[in-house]
Structures are given as C-alpha cells and as structure tokens.
Short mmCIF file of C-alpha atoms and ligand atoms in Angstrom, two decimals:
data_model
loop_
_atom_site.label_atom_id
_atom_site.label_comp_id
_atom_site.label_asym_id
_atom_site.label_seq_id
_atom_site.Cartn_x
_atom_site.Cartn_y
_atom_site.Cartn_z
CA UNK J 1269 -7.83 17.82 35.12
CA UNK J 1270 -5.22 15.18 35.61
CA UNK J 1271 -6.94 11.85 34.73
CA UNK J 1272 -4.92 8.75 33.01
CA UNK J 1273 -7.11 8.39 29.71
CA UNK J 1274 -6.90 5.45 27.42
CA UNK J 1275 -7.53 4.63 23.54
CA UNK J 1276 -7.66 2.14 21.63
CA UNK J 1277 -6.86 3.31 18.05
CA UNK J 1278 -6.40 -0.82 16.87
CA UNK J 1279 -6.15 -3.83 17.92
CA UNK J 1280 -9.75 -4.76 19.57
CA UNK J 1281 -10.35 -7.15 16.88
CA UNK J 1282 -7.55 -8.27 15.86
CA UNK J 1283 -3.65 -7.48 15.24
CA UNK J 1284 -1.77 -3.82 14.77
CA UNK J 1285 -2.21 -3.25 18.24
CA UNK J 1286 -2.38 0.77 18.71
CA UNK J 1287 -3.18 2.26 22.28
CA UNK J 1288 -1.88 5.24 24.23
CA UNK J 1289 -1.72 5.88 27.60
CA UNK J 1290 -2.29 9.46 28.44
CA UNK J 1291 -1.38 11.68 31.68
CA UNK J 1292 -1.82 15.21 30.90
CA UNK J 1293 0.45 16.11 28.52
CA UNK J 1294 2.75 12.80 28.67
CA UNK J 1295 1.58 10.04 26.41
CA UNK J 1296 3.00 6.32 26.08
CA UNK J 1297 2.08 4.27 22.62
CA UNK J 1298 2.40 0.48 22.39
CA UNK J 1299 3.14 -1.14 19.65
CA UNK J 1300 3.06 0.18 16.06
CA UNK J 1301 2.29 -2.56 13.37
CA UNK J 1302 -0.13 -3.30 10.40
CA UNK J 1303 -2.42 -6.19 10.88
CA UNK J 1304 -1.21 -9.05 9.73
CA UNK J 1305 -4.01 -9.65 6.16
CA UNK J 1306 -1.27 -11.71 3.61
CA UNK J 1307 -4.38 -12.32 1.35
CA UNK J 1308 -5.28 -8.45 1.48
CA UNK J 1309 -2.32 -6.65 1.61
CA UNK J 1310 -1.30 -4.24 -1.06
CA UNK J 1311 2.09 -5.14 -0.19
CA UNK J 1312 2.66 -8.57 -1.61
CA UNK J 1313 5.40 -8.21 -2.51
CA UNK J 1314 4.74 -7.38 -6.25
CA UNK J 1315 3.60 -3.71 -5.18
CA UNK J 1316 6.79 -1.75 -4.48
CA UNK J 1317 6.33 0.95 -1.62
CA UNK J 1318 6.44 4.70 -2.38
CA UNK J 1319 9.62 6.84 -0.44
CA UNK J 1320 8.47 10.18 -0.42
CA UNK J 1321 4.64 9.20 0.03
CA UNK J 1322 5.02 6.14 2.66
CA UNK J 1323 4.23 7.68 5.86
CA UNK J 1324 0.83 9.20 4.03
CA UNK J 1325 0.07 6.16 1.97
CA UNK J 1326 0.50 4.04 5.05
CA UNK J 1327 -1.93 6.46 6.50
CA UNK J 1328 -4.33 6.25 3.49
CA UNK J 1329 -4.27 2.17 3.47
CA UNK J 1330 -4.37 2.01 6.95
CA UNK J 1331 -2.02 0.17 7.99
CA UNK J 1332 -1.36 2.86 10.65
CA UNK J 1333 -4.91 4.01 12.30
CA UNK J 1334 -4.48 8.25 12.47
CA UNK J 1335 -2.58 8.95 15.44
CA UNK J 1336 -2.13 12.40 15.95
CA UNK J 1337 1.10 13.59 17.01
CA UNK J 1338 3.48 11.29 15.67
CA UNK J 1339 4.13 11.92 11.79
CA UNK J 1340 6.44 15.05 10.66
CA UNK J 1341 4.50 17.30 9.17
CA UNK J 1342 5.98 17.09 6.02
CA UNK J 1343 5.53 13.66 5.76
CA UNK J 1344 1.94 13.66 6.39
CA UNK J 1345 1.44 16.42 3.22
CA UNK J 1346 -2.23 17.48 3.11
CA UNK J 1347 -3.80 15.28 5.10
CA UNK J 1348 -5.06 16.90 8.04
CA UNK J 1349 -4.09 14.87 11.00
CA UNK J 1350 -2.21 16.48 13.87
CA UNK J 1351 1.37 16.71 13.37
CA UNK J 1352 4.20 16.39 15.37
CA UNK J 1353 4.88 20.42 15.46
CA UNK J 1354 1.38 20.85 16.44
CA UNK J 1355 0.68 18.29 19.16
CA UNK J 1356 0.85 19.16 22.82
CA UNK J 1357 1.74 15.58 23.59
CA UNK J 1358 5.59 14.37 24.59
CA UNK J 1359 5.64 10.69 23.36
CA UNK J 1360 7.09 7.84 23.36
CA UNK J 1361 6.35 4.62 21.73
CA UNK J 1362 7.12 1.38 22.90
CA UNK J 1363 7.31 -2.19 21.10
CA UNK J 1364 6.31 -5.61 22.16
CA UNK J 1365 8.80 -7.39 19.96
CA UNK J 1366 9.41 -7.34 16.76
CA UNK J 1367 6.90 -9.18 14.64
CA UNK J 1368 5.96 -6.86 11.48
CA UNK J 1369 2.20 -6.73 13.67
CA UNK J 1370 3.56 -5.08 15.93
CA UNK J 1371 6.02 -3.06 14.60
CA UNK J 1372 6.24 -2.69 11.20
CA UNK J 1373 4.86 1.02 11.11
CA UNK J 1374 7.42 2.16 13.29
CA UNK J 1375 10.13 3.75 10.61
CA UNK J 1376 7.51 6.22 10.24
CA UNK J 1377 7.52 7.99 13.40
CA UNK J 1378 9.03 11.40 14.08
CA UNK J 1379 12.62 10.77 14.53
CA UNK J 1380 12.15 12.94 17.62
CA UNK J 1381 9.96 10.78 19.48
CA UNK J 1382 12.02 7.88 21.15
CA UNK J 1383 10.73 4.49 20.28
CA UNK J 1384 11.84 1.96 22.76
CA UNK J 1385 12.80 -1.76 21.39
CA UNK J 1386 14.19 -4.40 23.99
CA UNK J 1387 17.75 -4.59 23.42
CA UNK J 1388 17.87 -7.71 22.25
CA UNK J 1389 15.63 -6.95 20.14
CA UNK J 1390 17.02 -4.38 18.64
CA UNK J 1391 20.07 -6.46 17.80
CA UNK J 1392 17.88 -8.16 15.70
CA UNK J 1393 16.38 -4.61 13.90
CA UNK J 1394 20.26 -3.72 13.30
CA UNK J 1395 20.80 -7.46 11.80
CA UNK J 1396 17.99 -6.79 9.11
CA UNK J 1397 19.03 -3.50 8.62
CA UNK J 1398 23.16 -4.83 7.94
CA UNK J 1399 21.61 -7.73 6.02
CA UNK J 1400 19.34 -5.34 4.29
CA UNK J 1401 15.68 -6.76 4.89
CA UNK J 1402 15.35 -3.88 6.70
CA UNK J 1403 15.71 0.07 5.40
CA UNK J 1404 17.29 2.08 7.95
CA UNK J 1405 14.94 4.99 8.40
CA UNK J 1406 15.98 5.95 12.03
CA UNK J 1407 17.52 5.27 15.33
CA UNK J 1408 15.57 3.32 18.13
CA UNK J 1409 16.44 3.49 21.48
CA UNK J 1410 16.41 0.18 23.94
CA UNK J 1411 15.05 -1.00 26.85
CA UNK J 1412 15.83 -3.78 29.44
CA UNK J 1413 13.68 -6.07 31.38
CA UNK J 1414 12.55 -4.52 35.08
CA UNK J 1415 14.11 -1.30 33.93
CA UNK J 1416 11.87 1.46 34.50
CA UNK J 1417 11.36 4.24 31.29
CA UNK J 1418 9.86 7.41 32.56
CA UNK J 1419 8.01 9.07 29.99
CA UNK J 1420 6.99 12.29 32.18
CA UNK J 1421 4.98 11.37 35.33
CA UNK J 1422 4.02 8.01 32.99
CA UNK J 1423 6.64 4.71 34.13
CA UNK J 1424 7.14 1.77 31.92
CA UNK J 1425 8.60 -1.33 32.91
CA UNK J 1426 8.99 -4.19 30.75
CA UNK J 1427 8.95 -7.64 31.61
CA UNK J 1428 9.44 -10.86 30.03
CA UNK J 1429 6.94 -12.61 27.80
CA UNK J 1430 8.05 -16.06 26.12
CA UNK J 1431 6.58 -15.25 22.68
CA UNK J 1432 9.82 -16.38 19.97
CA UNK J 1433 10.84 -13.04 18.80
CA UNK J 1434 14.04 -11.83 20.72
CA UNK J 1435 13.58 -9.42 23.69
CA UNK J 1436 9.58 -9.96 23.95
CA UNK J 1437 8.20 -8.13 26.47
CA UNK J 1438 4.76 -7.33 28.57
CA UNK J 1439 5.16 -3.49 29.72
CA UNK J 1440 3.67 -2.30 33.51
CA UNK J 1441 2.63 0.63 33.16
CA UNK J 1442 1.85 2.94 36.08
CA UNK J 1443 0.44 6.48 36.43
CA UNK J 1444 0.05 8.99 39.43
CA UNK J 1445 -3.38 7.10 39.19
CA UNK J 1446 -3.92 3.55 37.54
CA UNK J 1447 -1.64 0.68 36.80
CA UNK J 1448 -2.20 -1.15 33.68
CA UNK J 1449 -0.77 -4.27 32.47
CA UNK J 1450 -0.08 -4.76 28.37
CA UNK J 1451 0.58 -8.41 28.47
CA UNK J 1452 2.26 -7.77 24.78
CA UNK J 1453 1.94 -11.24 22.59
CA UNK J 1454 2.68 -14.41 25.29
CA UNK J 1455 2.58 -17.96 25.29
CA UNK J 1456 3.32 -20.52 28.27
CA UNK J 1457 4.18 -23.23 25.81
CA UNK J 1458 7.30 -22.44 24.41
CA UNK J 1459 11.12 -23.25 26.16
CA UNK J 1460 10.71 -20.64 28.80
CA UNK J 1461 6.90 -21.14 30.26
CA UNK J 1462 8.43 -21.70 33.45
CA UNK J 1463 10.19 -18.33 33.43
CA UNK J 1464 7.06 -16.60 31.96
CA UNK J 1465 4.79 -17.99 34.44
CA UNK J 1466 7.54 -16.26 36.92
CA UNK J 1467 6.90 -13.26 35.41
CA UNK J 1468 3.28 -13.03 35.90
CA UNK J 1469 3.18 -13.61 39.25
CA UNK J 1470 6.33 -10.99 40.01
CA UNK J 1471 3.92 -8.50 38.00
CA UNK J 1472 0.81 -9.63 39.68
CA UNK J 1473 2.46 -8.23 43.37
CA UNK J 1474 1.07 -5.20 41.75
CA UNK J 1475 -2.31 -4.22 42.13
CA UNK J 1476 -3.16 -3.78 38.25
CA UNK J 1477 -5.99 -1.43 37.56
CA UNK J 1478 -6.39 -2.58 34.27
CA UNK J 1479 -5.09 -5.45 31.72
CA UNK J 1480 -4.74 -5.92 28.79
CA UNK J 1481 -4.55 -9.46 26.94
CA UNK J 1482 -3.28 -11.30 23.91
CA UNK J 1483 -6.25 -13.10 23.85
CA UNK J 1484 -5.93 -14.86 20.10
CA UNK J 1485 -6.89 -18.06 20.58
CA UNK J 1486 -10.83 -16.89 21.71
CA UNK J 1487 -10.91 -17.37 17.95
CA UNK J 1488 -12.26 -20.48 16.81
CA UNK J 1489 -10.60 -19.73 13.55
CA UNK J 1490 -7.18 -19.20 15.13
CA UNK J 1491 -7.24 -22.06 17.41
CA UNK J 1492 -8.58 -25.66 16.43
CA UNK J 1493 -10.51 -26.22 19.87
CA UNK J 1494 -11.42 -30.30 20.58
CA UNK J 1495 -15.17 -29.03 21.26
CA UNK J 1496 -15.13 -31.98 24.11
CA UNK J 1497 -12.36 -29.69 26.12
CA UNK J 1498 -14.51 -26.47 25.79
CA UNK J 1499 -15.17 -26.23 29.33
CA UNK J 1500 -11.83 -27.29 30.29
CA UNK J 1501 -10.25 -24.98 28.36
CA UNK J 1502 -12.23 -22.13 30.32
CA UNK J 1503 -10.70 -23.24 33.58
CA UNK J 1504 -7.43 -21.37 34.23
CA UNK J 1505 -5.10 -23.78 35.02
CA UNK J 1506 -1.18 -24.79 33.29
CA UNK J 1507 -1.68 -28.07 32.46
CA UNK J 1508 -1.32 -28.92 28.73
CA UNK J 1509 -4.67 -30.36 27.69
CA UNK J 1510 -4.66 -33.07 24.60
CA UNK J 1511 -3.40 -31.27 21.83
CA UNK J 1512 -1.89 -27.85 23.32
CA UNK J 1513 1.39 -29.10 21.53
CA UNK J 1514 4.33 -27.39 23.22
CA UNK J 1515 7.57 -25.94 20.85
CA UNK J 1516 9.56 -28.51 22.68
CA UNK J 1517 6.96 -31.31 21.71
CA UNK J 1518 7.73 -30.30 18.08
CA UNK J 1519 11.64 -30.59 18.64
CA UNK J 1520 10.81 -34.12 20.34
CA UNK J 1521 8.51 -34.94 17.42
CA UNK J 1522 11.63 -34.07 14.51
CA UNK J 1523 14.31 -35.43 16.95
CA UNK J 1524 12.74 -38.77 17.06
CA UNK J 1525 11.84 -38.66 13.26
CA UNK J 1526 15.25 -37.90 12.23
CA UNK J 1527 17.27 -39.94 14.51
CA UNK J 1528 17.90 -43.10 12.74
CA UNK J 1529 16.74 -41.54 8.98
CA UNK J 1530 18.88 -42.20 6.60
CA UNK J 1531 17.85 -38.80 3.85
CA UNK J 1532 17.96 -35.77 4.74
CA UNK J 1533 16.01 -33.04 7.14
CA UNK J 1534 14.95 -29.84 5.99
CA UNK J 1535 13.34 -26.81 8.60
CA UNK J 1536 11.36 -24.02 7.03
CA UNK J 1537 11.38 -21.46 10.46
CA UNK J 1538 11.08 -17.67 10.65
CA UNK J 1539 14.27 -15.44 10.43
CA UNK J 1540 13.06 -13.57 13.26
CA UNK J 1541 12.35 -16.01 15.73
CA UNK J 1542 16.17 -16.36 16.69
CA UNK J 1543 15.42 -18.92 19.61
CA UNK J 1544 13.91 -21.57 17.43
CA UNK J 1545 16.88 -21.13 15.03
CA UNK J 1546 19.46 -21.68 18.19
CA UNK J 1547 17.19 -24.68 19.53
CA UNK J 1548 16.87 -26.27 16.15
CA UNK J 1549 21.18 -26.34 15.79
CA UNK J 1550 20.97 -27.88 19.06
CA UNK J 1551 18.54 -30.22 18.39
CA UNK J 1552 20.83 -31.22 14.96
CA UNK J 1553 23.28 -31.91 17.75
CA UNK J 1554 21.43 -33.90 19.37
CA UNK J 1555 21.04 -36.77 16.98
CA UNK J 1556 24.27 -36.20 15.59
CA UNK J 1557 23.74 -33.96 12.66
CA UNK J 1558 24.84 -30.58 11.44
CA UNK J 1559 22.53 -27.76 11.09
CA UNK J 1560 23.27 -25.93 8.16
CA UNK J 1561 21.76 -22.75 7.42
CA UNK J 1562 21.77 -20.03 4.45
CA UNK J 1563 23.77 -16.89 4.73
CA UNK J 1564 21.40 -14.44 6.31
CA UNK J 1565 19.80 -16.93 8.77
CA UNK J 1566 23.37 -17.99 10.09
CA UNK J 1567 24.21 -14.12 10.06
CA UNK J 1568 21.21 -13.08 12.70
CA UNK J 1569 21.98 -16.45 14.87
CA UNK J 1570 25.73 -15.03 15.27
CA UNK J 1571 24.86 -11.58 15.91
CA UNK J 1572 22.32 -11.84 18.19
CA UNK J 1573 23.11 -15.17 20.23
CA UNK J 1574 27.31 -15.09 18.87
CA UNK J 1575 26.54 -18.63 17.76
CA UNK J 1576 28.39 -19.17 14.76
CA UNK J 1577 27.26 -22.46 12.29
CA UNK J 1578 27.39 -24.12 8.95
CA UNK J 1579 26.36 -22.26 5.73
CA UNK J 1580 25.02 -23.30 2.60
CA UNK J 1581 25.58 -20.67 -0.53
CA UNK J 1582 22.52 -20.29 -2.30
CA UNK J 1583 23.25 -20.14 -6.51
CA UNK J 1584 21.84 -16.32 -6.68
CA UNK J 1585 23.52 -12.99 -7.67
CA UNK J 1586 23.31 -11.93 -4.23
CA UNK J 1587 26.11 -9.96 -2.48
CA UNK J 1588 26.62 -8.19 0.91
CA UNK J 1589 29.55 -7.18 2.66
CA UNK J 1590 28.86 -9.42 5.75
CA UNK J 1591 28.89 -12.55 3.03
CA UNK J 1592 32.60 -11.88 3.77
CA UNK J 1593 33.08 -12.47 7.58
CA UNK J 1594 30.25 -15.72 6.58
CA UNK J 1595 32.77 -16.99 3.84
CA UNK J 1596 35.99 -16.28 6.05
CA UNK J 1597 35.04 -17.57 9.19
CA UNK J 1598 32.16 -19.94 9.26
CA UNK J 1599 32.15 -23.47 7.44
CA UNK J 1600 30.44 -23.73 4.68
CA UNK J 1601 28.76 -27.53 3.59
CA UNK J 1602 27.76 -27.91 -0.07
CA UNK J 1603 25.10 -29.45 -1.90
CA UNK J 1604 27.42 -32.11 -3.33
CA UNK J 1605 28.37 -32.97 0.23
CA UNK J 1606 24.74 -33.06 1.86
CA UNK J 1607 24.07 -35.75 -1.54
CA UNK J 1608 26.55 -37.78 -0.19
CA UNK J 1609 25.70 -38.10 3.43
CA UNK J 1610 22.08 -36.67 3.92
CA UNK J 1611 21.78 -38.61 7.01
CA UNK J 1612 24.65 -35.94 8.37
CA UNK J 1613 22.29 -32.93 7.63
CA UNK J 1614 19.67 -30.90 9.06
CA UNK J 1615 19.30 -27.77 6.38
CA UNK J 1616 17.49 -24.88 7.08
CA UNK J 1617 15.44 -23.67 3.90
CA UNK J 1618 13.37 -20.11 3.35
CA UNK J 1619 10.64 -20.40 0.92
CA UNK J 1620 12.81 -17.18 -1.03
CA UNK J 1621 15.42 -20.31 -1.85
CA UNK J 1622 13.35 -23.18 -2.15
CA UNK J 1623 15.09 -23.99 -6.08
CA UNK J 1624 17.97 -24.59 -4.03
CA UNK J 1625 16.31 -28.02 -2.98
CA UNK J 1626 16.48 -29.10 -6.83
CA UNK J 1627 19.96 -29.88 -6.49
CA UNK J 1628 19.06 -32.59 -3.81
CA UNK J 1629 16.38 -34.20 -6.22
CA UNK J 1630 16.72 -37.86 -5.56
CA UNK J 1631 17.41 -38.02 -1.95
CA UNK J 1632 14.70 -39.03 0.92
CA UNK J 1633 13.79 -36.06 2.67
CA UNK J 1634 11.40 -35.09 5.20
CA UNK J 1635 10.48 -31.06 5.42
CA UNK J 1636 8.81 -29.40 8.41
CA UNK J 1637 7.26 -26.10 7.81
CA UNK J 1638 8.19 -24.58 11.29
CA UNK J 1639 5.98 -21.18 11.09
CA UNK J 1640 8.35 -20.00 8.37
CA UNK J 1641 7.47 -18.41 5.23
CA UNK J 1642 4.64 -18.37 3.46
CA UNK J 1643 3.32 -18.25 6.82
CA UNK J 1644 -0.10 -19.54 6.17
CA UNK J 1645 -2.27 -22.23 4.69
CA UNK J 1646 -4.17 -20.48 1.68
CA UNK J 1647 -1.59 -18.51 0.49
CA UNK J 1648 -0.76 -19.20 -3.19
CA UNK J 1649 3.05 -19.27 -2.20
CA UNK J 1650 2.15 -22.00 0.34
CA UNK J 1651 0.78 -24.27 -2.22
CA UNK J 1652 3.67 -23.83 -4.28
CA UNK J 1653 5.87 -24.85 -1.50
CA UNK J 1654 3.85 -28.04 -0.74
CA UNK J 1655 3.95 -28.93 -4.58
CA UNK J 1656 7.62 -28.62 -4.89
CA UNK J 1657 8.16 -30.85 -1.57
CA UNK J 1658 5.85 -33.07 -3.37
CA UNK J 1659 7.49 -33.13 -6.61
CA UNK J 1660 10.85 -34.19 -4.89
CA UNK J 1661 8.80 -37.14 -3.04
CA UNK J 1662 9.42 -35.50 0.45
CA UNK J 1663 7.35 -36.13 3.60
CA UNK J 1664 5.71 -32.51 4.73
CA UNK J 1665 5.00 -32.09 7.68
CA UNK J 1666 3.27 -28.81 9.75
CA UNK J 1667 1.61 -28.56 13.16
CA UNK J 1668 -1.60 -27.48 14.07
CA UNK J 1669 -2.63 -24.27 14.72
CA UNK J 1670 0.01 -22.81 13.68
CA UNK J 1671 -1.71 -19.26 12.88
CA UNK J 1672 -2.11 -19.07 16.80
CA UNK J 1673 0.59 -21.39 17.78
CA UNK J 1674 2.89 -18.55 19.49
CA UNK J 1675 -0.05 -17.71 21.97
CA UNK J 1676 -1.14 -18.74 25.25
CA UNK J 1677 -4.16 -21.63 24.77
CA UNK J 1678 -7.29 -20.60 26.21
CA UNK J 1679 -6.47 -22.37 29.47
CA UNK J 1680 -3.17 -20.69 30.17
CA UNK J 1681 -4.89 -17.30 29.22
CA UNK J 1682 -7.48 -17.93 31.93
CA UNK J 1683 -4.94 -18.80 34.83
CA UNK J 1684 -2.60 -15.46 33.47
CA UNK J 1685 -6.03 -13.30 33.73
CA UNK J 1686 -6.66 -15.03 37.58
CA UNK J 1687 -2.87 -14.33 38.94
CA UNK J 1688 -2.86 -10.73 37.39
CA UNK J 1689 -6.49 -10.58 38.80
CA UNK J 1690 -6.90 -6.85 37.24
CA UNK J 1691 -10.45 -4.97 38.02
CA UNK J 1692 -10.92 -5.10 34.62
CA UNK J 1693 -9.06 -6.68 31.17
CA UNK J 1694 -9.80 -5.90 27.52
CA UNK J 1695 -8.98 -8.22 25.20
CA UNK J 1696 -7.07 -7.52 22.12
CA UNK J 1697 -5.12 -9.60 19.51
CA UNK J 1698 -8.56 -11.57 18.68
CA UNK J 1699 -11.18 -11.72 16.23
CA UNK J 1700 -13.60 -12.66 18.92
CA UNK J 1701 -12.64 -10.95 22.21
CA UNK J 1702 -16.41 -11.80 23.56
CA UNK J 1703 -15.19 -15.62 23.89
CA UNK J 1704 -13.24 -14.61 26.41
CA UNK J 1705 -13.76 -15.99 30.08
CA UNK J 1706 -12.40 -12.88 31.85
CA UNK J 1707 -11.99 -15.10 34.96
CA UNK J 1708 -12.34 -12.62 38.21
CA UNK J 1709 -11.60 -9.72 36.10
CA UNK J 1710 -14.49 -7.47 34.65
CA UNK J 1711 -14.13 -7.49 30.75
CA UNK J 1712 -14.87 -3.87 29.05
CA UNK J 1713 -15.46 -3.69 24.90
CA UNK J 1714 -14.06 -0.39 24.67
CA UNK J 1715 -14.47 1.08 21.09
CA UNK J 1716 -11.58 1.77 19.09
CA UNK J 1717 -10.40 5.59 18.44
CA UNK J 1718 -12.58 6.81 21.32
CA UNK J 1719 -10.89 7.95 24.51
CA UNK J 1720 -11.69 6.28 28.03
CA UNK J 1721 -10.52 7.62 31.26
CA UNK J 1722 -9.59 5.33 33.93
CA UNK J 1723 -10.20 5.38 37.02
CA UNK J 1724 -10.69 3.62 40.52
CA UNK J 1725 -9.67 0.52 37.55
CA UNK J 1726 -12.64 1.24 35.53
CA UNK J 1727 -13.14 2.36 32.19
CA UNK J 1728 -15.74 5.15 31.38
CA UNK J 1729 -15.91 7.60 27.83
CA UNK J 1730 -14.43 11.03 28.52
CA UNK J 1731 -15.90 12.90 25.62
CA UNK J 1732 -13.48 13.68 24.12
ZN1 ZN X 154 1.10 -10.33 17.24
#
C-alpha cells in the first residue's frame, strides 16, 4: 500500500540526526553525522581510523545507526545489514549543513546514491578536501535554496536556516500524502534572523503535516536558563530576553573592547563557520585593525566568499600546493610586525597553532574563544588553552552557552513551532525533548529505529 512511513534511526535524544522518509520504494535520508561525544569518542585524535574497515567499524562504534541500503556490500564485510545491491529502496540523502553532526558519516555512502549538500556548502567540503582536512572519498551533488529535488514521487525543497555553517538549510518535504518540515539546526540570533524568520513564514504557507525541530536548548544542560524567565521563555515570541546574547552582541562586545586597546586581539572561531570568519575581518575594519588569519582559515574565506586577507605563516613543516597562490597573492603580516604595533592587529588563532602565540610573549592581549576549537569546557585541550592564555597574562574571554549558542532559545523555538503550526512536531537535537512546549502542535516521542506511518499528520507504528 502506498503510505509515507517515517523512522527515526537517531537523533531523538540528541545529535547524529538519522531519519528517512519513505514512499514506496523512494526513500529520502537527512542528515548523516556521529553525535557529537568529544569526551567519548574513539576518535580523539590519537586513534587513527582504519581504510579498508571504516564503513564497518563506523558501523560497529556506532557512529552510523544500521541503515539498510546505503553501504556497498563490500564495505559492510560480514555484517549482515542490507546492502546497497540488495535493497529495494532508490535513495537519496540529504545534509543540513556541514557540521561533522550532521555529516560526518557521509563519505561512507554508496557512491551511487546522490547525497545532496547546498552549494555553498559544498564549496566549503571541496576547500577541506584541497586543504586536506578532508579525504576525498566521493562526489556530492548540490542543491539550491527553493529548488525542488525529486527523489521519485518524494520532493525536497530546501530553505534557509541561519545556523553559521555555509549553505544551512531546513528541507520541505512533501509526499503524494504528508508534508513534513525538517527544520535542520536554526537559530534567530545570528546576522540573518530577520531573513530566517522570512523563511518560516514562506514555509509555513504550507500546510505541514508534520515537523520536525532542533529543539537543543530544552536541555537545561545545553542552555543556562535564568529560572526567573522560565515561563517567559515558553511563550513564543522574538524578543531577546536578558541574556539570549545575539552573534552580533558578541561583535559589539569585542568591537568596543578593542577599540581604543593598545595590545593585541586574538579570535579562536571555527574553520567552518565561514560567516563569522567574514564578519570578524569586518569587524577588524571597523576599529581600524587588520584581521590576520593563518593559511588554511584565509584559504576557505577566499574560496567560498572570494574575500582575500592577511596571513600569518605558522613555524611548522607544513606544505600544500594552495600555500602558493596564499604566498603569491595575499599579504602576509609577521610576528615581528604584530610586536611592534599590536594595537594594528586582530589575529585569528586555532588551538592546532596556539605555540605560535609564544612569539608575542610580552604584549597585552585579550583572547576570545569564539566556538572554536577545543570546542568545549571540560575538554583536557580546553584547559590547556586557558593555561597558555594565562601564562602569557592575557584576558580570556568566552560567552555563555556556547554548547547551544548556534540554536534558537527556547522562546524563538516556541514562536517557529506556532507559525509552522504543524499537526504534530517531534523534537530532535535534545537531550530532553519532553521540555518542549509544542505550542499548538501535538508532540509525538516516536522511538528510534521503529517505522511510523503518517498519515492525516499523525504518527502511528506500522509494524514493520
Ligand atoms: Zn547539530
């Protein structure tokens, strides 16, 4: 019988979101990542990955739930999931951006099966791969915002979600049956709220069966809630209550610290957040400073926003053939010169680097920790980090909530879940999806790996 069927393999509580969408024989997949666990991971690092074994050890550790359908049978060896030459299913797999929790799993799918990237996101991929951060394993195929993907009788259509990563996207998804609405990661706090907000209320013309919702910051853990707001923060509205910092209240914050500082100002952001790294040269600018950053962070700002800046060469044995377009064609600001005019500097710094600071021992500095690496508090590399500012007598300086600082606060959550005003909403992304107010939606806890079918906008087992 044609039904639209859903299942949630991950992702119910908490990241490495996994569900397909199912119409007969057609089947769409979003998102493909390993949860994000950087004081569990077997991969810290240390532990090198196996080649011949990845697809089956990512199985085994899984950091991939068993999808069947999806793996080459070769890869997958003797275990005894369904392969790609035996599944019925014609798939395709599409990605919300490109954080590793959503996607980092995804160089282990069938090279048959398309998996569909936003193309500016996909710039990005290519960047890693060129800078190699990134193994090329296979192609990927891209998408554009509003552009409709037919995967059989299944349409996707991707819109635009303001989470940081480049091309971030909420996918509509519509069968003969049921529309359903993957909100992907958002946030209506970043540069482009306004734009987002747009979004959502373009989408919401729809009448959406069922959606589905970052909803991270239910977790107390995840978001530091003032316990006086609590009921505020249940009311959907877009106001910014006391202490929903927005990314441009953190540029304000640095601009107005840096402006008349006399030593220098150092960023620790995330490579693949290619806005921030844009907004923070800008923001240099501003108060009359140069953003400098290292080699590979200055290579993914030109190739995916053609902004080309200053570059600092790191003292490492490390050489790639794009160091050569860097060193021909973009400035390059040295150590030496940042000692003798900090006050002209704002220098980017990755954690993989951080020595590089020794050689501006003596100067005042003040270091923000911008969700760059080591991501998170508790990490032994984070302590490190904070020692070494500490050593050279820096001021550091993080925000708050950071862990859940790219996702929408409870408020703004609410007021999405009221516009889209779905029959019913899962939530996923969250350790604690039952703090969710599902607003005028009904909220189903569907189980993960079993299938639902959905229908009339509700979701009921299918047995199978
Ligand atoms: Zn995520």
């Amino acid at each position: 019988m044609s039904e639209t069927r859903v299942k949630f393999y991950r992702g119910t509580h908490g990241m490495g979101i996994v569900i397909s969408v199912t119409y007969d024989s057609d089947r769409i997949i979003f998102d493909f990542g390993a949860p994000f666990t950087p004081l569990a991971q077997v991969y810290d690092g240390i532990v090198r990955q196996r080649e011949t074994n990845r697809v089956k050890d990512a199985v085994l550790l899984g950091r991939i739930p068993e999808v069947g359908g999806v793996f080459a049978r070769r890869n997958l060896q003797d275990l005894s999931l369904e392969s790609y030459e035996d599944s019925p299913y014609h798939t395709a797999i599409f990605i919300c951006h490109l954080h590793l929790d959503h996607m980092s799993e995804i160089d282990k799918v069938h090279p048959a099966i398309p998996v569909y990237i936003h193309e500016d996101g996909l710039k990005l991929q290519k960047t890693l791969e060129e800078i190699g951060w990134e193994k090329h394993y296979r192609d990927y195929s891209a998408f554009r915002h509003h552009e409709t993907i037919e995967v059989g009788r299944i349409k996707v259509t991707p819109f635009f979600s303001d989470h940081p990563c480049p091309g971030s996207s909420g996918f509509l998804i519509e069968t003969p049956d049921s529309v359903i609405c993957y909100s992907g990661d958002i946030r209506f706090h970043g540069t482009q709220a306004e734009k987002a907000w747009k979004e959502i209320e373009e989408v919401s013309r729809k009448k959406i069966d069922l959606l589905i919702v970052d909803s991270t910051t239910t977790s107390p853990s995840e978001f530091l809630r003032d316990e006086a707001l609590e009921q505020q923060y249940r009311i959907p509205g877009r106001d910014y209550l006391p202490g929903s910092l927005r990314v441009q209240d953190i540029y304000d914050g640095i601009e107005e610290q840096l402006k008349d500082f006399a030593g220098l100002g150092v960023v620790n952001c995330y490579p693949r957040d290619v806005r921030m790294l844009a907004e923070l040269k800008q923001l240099a600018e501003n108060i009359d400073r140069t953003m400098v950053f290292e080699p590979a962070y200055a290579c993914i700002l030109y190739k995916c926003l053609g902004i080309k800046s200053a570059v600092i060469w790191p003292d490492n044995d490390e050489t790639h053939p794009y160091h050569e377009k860097l060193k021909r064609e973009f400035p390059e600001v040295t150590a030496e010169q940042i000692v003798s005019h900090p006050e002209n500097y704002l220098l980017q710094n990755s954690y993989r680097n951080i020595l590089s600071l020794i050689d501006l021992d003596g100067l005042q500095g003040r270091y923000y920790h911008l969700l760059g690496e080591p991501l998170v508090e508790g990490m032994k590399e984070y302590g490190i980090m904070q020692n070494m500012i500490a050593r050279l007598g820096w001021q550091f300086r993080s925000f708050i909530n950071l862990y859940s600082f790219s996702h929408a606060y409870p408020n703004h959550l609410a007021e999405l879940i009221r516009v889209i005003n779905a029959k019913t909403v899962v939530a996923v992304h969250s350790k604690h999806p039952e703090n969710l107010n599902p607003v005028n939606s009904e909220q189903f806890f569907p189980r993960e790996g079993c299938q639902y079918v959905l229908k009339d906008g509700r979701l009921s087992e299918s047995g199978k």
